[in-house]
Short mmCIF file of C-alpha atoms in Angstrom, two decimals:
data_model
loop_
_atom_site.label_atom_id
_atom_site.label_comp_id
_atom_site.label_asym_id
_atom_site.label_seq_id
_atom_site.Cartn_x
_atom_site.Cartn_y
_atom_site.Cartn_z
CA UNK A 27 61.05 64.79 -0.38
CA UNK A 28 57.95 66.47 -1.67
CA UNK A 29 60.05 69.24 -3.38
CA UNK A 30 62.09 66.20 -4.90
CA UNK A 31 59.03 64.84 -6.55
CA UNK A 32 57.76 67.68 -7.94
CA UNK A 33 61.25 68.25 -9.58
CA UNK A 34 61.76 64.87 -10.38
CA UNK A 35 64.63 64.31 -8.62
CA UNK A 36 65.72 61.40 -6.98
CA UNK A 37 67.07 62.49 -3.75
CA UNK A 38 70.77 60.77 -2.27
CA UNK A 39 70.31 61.00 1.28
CA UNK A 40 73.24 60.31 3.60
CA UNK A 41 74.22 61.76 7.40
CA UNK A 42 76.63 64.15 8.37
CA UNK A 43 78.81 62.92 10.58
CA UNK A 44 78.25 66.37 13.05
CA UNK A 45 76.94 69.45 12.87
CA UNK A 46 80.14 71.65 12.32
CA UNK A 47 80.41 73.48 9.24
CA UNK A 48 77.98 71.51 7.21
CA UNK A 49 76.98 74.14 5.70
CA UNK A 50 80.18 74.10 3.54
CA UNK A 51 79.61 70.74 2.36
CA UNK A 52 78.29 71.88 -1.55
CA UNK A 53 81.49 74.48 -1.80
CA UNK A 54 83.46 70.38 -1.04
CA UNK A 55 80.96 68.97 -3.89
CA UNK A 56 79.88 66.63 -0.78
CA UNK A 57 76.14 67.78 -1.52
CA UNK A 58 74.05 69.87 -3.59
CA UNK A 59 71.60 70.48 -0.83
CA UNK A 60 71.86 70.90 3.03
CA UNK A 61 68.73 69.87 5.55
CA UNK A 62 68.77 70.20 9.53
CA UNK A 63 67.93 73.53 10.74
CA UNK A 64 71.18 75.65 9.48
CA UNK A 65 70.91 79.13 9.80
CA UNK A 66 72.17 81.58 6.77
CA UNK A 67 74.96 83.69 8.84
CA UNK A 68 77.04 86.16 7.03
CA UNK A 69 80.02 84.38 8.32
CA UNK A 70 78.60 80.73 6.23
CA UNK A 71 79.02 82.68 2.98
CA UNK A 72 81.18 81.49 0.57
CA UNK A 73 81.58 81.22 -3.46
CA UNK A 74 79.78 78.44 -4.56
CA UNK A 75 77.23 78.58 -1.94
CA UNK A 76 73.89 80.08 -2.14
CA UNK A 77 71.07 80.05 0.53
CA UNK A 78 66.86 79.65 -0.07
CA UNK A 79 64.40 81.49 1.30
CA UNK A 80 64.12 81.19 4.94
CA UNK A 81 61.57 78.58 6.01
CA UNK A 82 61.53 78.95 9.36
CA UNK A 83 62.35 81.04 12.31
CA UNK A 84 63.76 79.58 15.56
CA UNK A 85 64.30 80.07 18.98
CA UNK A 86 66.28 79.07 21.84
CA UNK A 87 65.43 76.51 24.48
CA UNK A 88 66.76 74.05 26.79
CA UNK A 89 65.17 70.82 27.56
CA UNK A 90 65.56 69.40 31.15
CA UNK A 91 63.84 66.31 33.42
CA UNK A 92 60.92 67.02 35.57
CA UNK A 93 62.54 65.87 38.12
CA UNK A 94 65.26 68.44 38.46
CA UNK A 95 63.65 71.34 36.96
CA UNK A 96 65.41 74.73 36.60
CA UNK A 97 64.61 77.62 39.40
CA UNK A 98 61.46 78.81 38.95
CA UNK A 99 61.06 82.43 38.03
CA UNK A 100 64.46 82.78 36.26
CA UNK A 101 65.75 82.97 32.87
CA UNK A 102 68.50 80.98 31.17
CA UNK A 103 71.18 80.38 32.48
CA UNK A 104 70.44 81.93 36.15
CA UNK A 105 68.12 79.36 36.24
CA UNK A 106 70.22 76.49 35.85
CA UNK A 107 73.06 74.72 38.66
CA UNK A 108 74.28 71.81 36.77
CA UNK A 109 76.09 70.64 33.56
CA UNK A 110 74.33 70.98 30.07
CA UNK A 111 75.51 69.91 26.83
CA UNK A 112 75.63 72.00 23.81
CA UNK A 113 76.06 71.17 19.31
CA UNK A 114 79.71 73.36 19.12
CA UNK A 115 79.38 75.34 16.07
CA UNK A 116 75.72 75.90 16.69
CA UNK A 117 74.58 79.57 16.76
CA UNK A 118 72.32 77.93 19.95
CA UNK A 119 75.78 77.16 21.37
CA UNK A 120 77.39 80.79 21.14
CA UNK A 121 74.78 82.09 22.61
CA UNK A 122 74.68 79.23 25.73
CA UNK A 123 78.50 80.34 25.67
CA UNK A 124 77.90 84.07 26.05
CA UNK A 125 75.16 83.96 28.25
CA UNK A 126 76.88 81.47 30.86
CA UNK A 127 80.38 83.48 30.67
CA UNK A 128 78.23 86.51 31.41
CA UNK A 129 76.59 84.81 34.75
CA UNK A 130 80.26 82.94 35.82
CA UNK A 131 79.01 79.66 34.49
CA UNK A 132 81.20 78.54 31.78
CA UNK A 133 82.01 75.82 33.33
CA UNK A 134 78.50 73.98 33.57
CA UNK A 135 78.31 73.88 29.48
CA UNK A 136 79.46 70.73 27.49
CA UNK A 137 80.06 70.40 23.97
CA UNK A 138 78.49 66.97 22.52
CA UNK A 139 77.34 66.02 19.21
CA UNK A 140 75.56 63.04 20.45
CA UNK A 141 71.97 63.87 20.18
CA UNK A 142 70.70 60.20 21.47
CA UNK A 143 73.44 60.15 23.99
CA UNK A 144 72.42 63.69 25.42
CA UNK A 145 68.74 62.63 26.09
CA UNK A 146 69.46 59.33 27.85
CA UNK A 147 72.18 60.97 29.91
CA UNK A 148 69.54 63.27 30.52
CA UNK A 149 66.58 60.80 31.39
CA UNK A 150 69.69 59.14 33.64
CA UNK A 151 70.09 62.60 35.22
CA UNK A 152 73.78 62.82 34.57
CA UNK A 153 73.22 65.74 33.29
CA UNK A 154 70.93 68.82 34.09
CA UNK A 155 69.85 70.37 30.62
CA UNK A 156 70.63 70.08 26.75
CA UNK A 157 70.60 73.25 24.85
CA UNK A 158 68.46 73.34 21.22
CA UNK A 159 66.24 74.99 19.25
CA UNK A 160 62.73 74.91 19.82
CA UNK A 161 62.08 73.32 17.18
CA UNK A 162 64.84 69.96 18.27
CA UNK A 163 63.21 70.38 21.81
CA UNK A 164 59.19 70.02 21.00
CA UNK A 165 59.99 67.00 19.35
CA UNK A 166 62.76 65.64 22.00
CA UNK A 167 59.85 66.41 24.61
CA UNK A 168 57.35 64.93 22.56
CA UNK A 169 59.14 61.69 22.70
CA UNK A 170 59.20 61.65 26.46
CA UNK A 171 56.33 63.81 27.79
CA UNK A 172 56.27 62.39 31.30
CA UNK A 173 60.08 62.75 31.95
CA UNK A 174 61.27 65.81 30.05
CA UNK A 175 60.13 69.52 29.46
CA UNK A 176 61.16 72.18 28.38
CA UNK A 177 62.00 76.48 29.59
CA UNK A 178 60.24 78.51 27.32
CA UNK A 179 61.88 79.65 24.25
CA UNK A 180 64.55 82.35 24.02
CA UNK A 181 65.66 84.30 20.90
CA UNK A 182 69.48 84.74 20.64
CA UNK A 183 71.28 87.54 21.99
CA UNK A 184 71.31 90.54 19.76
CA UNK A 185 74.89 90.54 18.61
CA UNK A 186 74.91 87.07 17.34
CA UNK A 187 71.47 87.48 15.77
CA UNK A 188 72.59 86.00 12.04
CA UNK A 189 69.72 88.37 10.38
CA UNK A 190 68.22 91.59 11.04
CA UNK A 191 64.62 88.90 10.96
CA UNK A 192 66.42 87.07 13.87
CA UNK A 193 67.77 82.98 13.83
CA UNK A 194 66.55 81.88 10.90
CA UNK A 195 66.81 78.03 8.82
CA UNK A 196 67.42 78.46 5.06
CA UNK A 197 68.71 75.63 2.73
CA UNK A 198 72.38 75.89 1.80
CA UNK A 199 72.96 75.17 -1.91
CA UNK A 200 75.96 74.18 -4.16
CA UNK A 201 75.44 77.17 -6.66
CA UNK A 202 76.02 75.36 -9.75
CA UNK A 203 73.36 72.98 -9.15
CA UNK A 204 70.90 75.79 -9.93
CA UNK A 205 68.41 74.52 -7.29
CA UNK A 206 68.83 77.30 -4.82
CA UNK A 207 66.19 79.42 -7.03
CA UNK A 208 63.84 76.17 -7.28
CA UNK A 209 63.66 75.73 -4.04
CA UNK A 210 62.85 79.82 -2.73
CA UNK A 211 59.92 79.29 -5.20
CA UNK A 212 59.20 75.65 -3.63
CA UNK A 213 59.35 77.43 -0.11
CA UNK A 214 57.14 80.87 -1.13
CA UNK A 215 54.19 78.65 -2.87
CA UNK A 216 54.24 76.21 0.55
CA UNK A 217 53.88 79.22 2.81
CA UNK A 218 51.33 80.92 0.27
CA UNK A 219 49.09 77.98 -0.11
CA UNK A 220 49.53 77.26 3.94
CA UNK A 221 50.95 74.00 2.88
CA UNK A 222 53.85 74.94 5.22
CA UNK A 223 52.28 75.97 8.06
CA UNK A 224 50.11 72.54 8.31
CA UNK A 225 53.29 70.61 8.06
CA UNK A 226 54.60 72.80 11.07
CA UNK A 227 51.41 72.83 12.89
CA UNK A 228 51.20 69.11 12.65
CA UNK A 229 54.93 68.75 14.02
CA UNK A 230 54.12 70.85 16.72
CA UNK A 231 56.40 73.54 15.43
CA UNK A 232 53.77 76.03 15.12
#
């Protein structure tokens, strides 16, 4: 929104209806802009889409109740003995996927969309874990700090890394809109001025 004011644009905001393949929505004239943590994968390029400067790296994480915590002393997945639910379509998803097939534990991993569902199911203890970035997970536990935690942060398996700097978010762009260029420059002066790393520091992404 801050970027929008400077420019003088007034913003149209409206929800995807899931995660999968939203970054395609400016090459379908659906948006100019992308926002929600979508990393810039050589397999998401297409004409008429252009990517910003990354703003932010992530990592892997899952988030799980205090009451059934994972196995101490063990990574994802060995850690974990019951269901979890996954975004499909998510880099964090491919690499739940790889890592469970490699242990023999395909079968504990759900695909879900439903972010609010997840957590209550979750709080219920239906379930055992949901997979997200770190970033997603700080704020999920932040919401519920006496029932939910989370393992501490993965990066992605080396074969689905997206860039040689690792997982990172980047705005996809309709190219014609010419606002992929504005907004590298509206992400380099936020990180040079340390405007950006306040706003992450104060939502605990940093």
């Amino acid at each position: 929104l801050r970027f929008c004011a400077q420019q003088g644009l007034q913003p149209e905001i409206f929800a995807a209806p899931d995660f999968a393949d939203i970054w395609m929505y400016p090459t379908r004239f659906l948006a100019d802009v992308c926002i929600g943590g979508i990393t810039a994968a050589p397999s998401r390029n297409h004409a008429g889409l252009v990517w910003s400067e990354a703003y932010y790296t992530v990592t892997r994480t899952l988030i799980y109740h205090r009451r059934h915590p994972p196995k101490a002393g063990l990574p994802f997945p060995q850690a974990i003995d019951g269901i979890v639910r996954g975004v499909p379509g998510s880099t964090g998803f491919a690499d739940a996927e790889s890592r469970l097939c490699a242990s023999g534990k395909r079968h504990l991993l759900q695909e879900s969309t439903d972010d609010e569902g997840d957590i209550q199911a979750l709080l219920r203890g239906d379930i055992k874990g949901v997979m997200r970035g770190s970033t997603i997970g700080r704020a999920i536990v932040r919401r519920y700090p006496a029932d939910l935690a989370m393992m501490e942060a993965w990066e992605i398996l080396p074969e689905l890394r997206p860039t040689p700097e690792g997982e990172v978010f980047c705005f996809p762009v309709r190219a014609e809109s010419g606002l992929a260029g504005r907004l590298t420059e509206f992400v380099a002066r936020e990180r040079a001025t340390g405007s950006l790393g306040r706003l992450l520091q104060k939502h605990g992404l940093a």
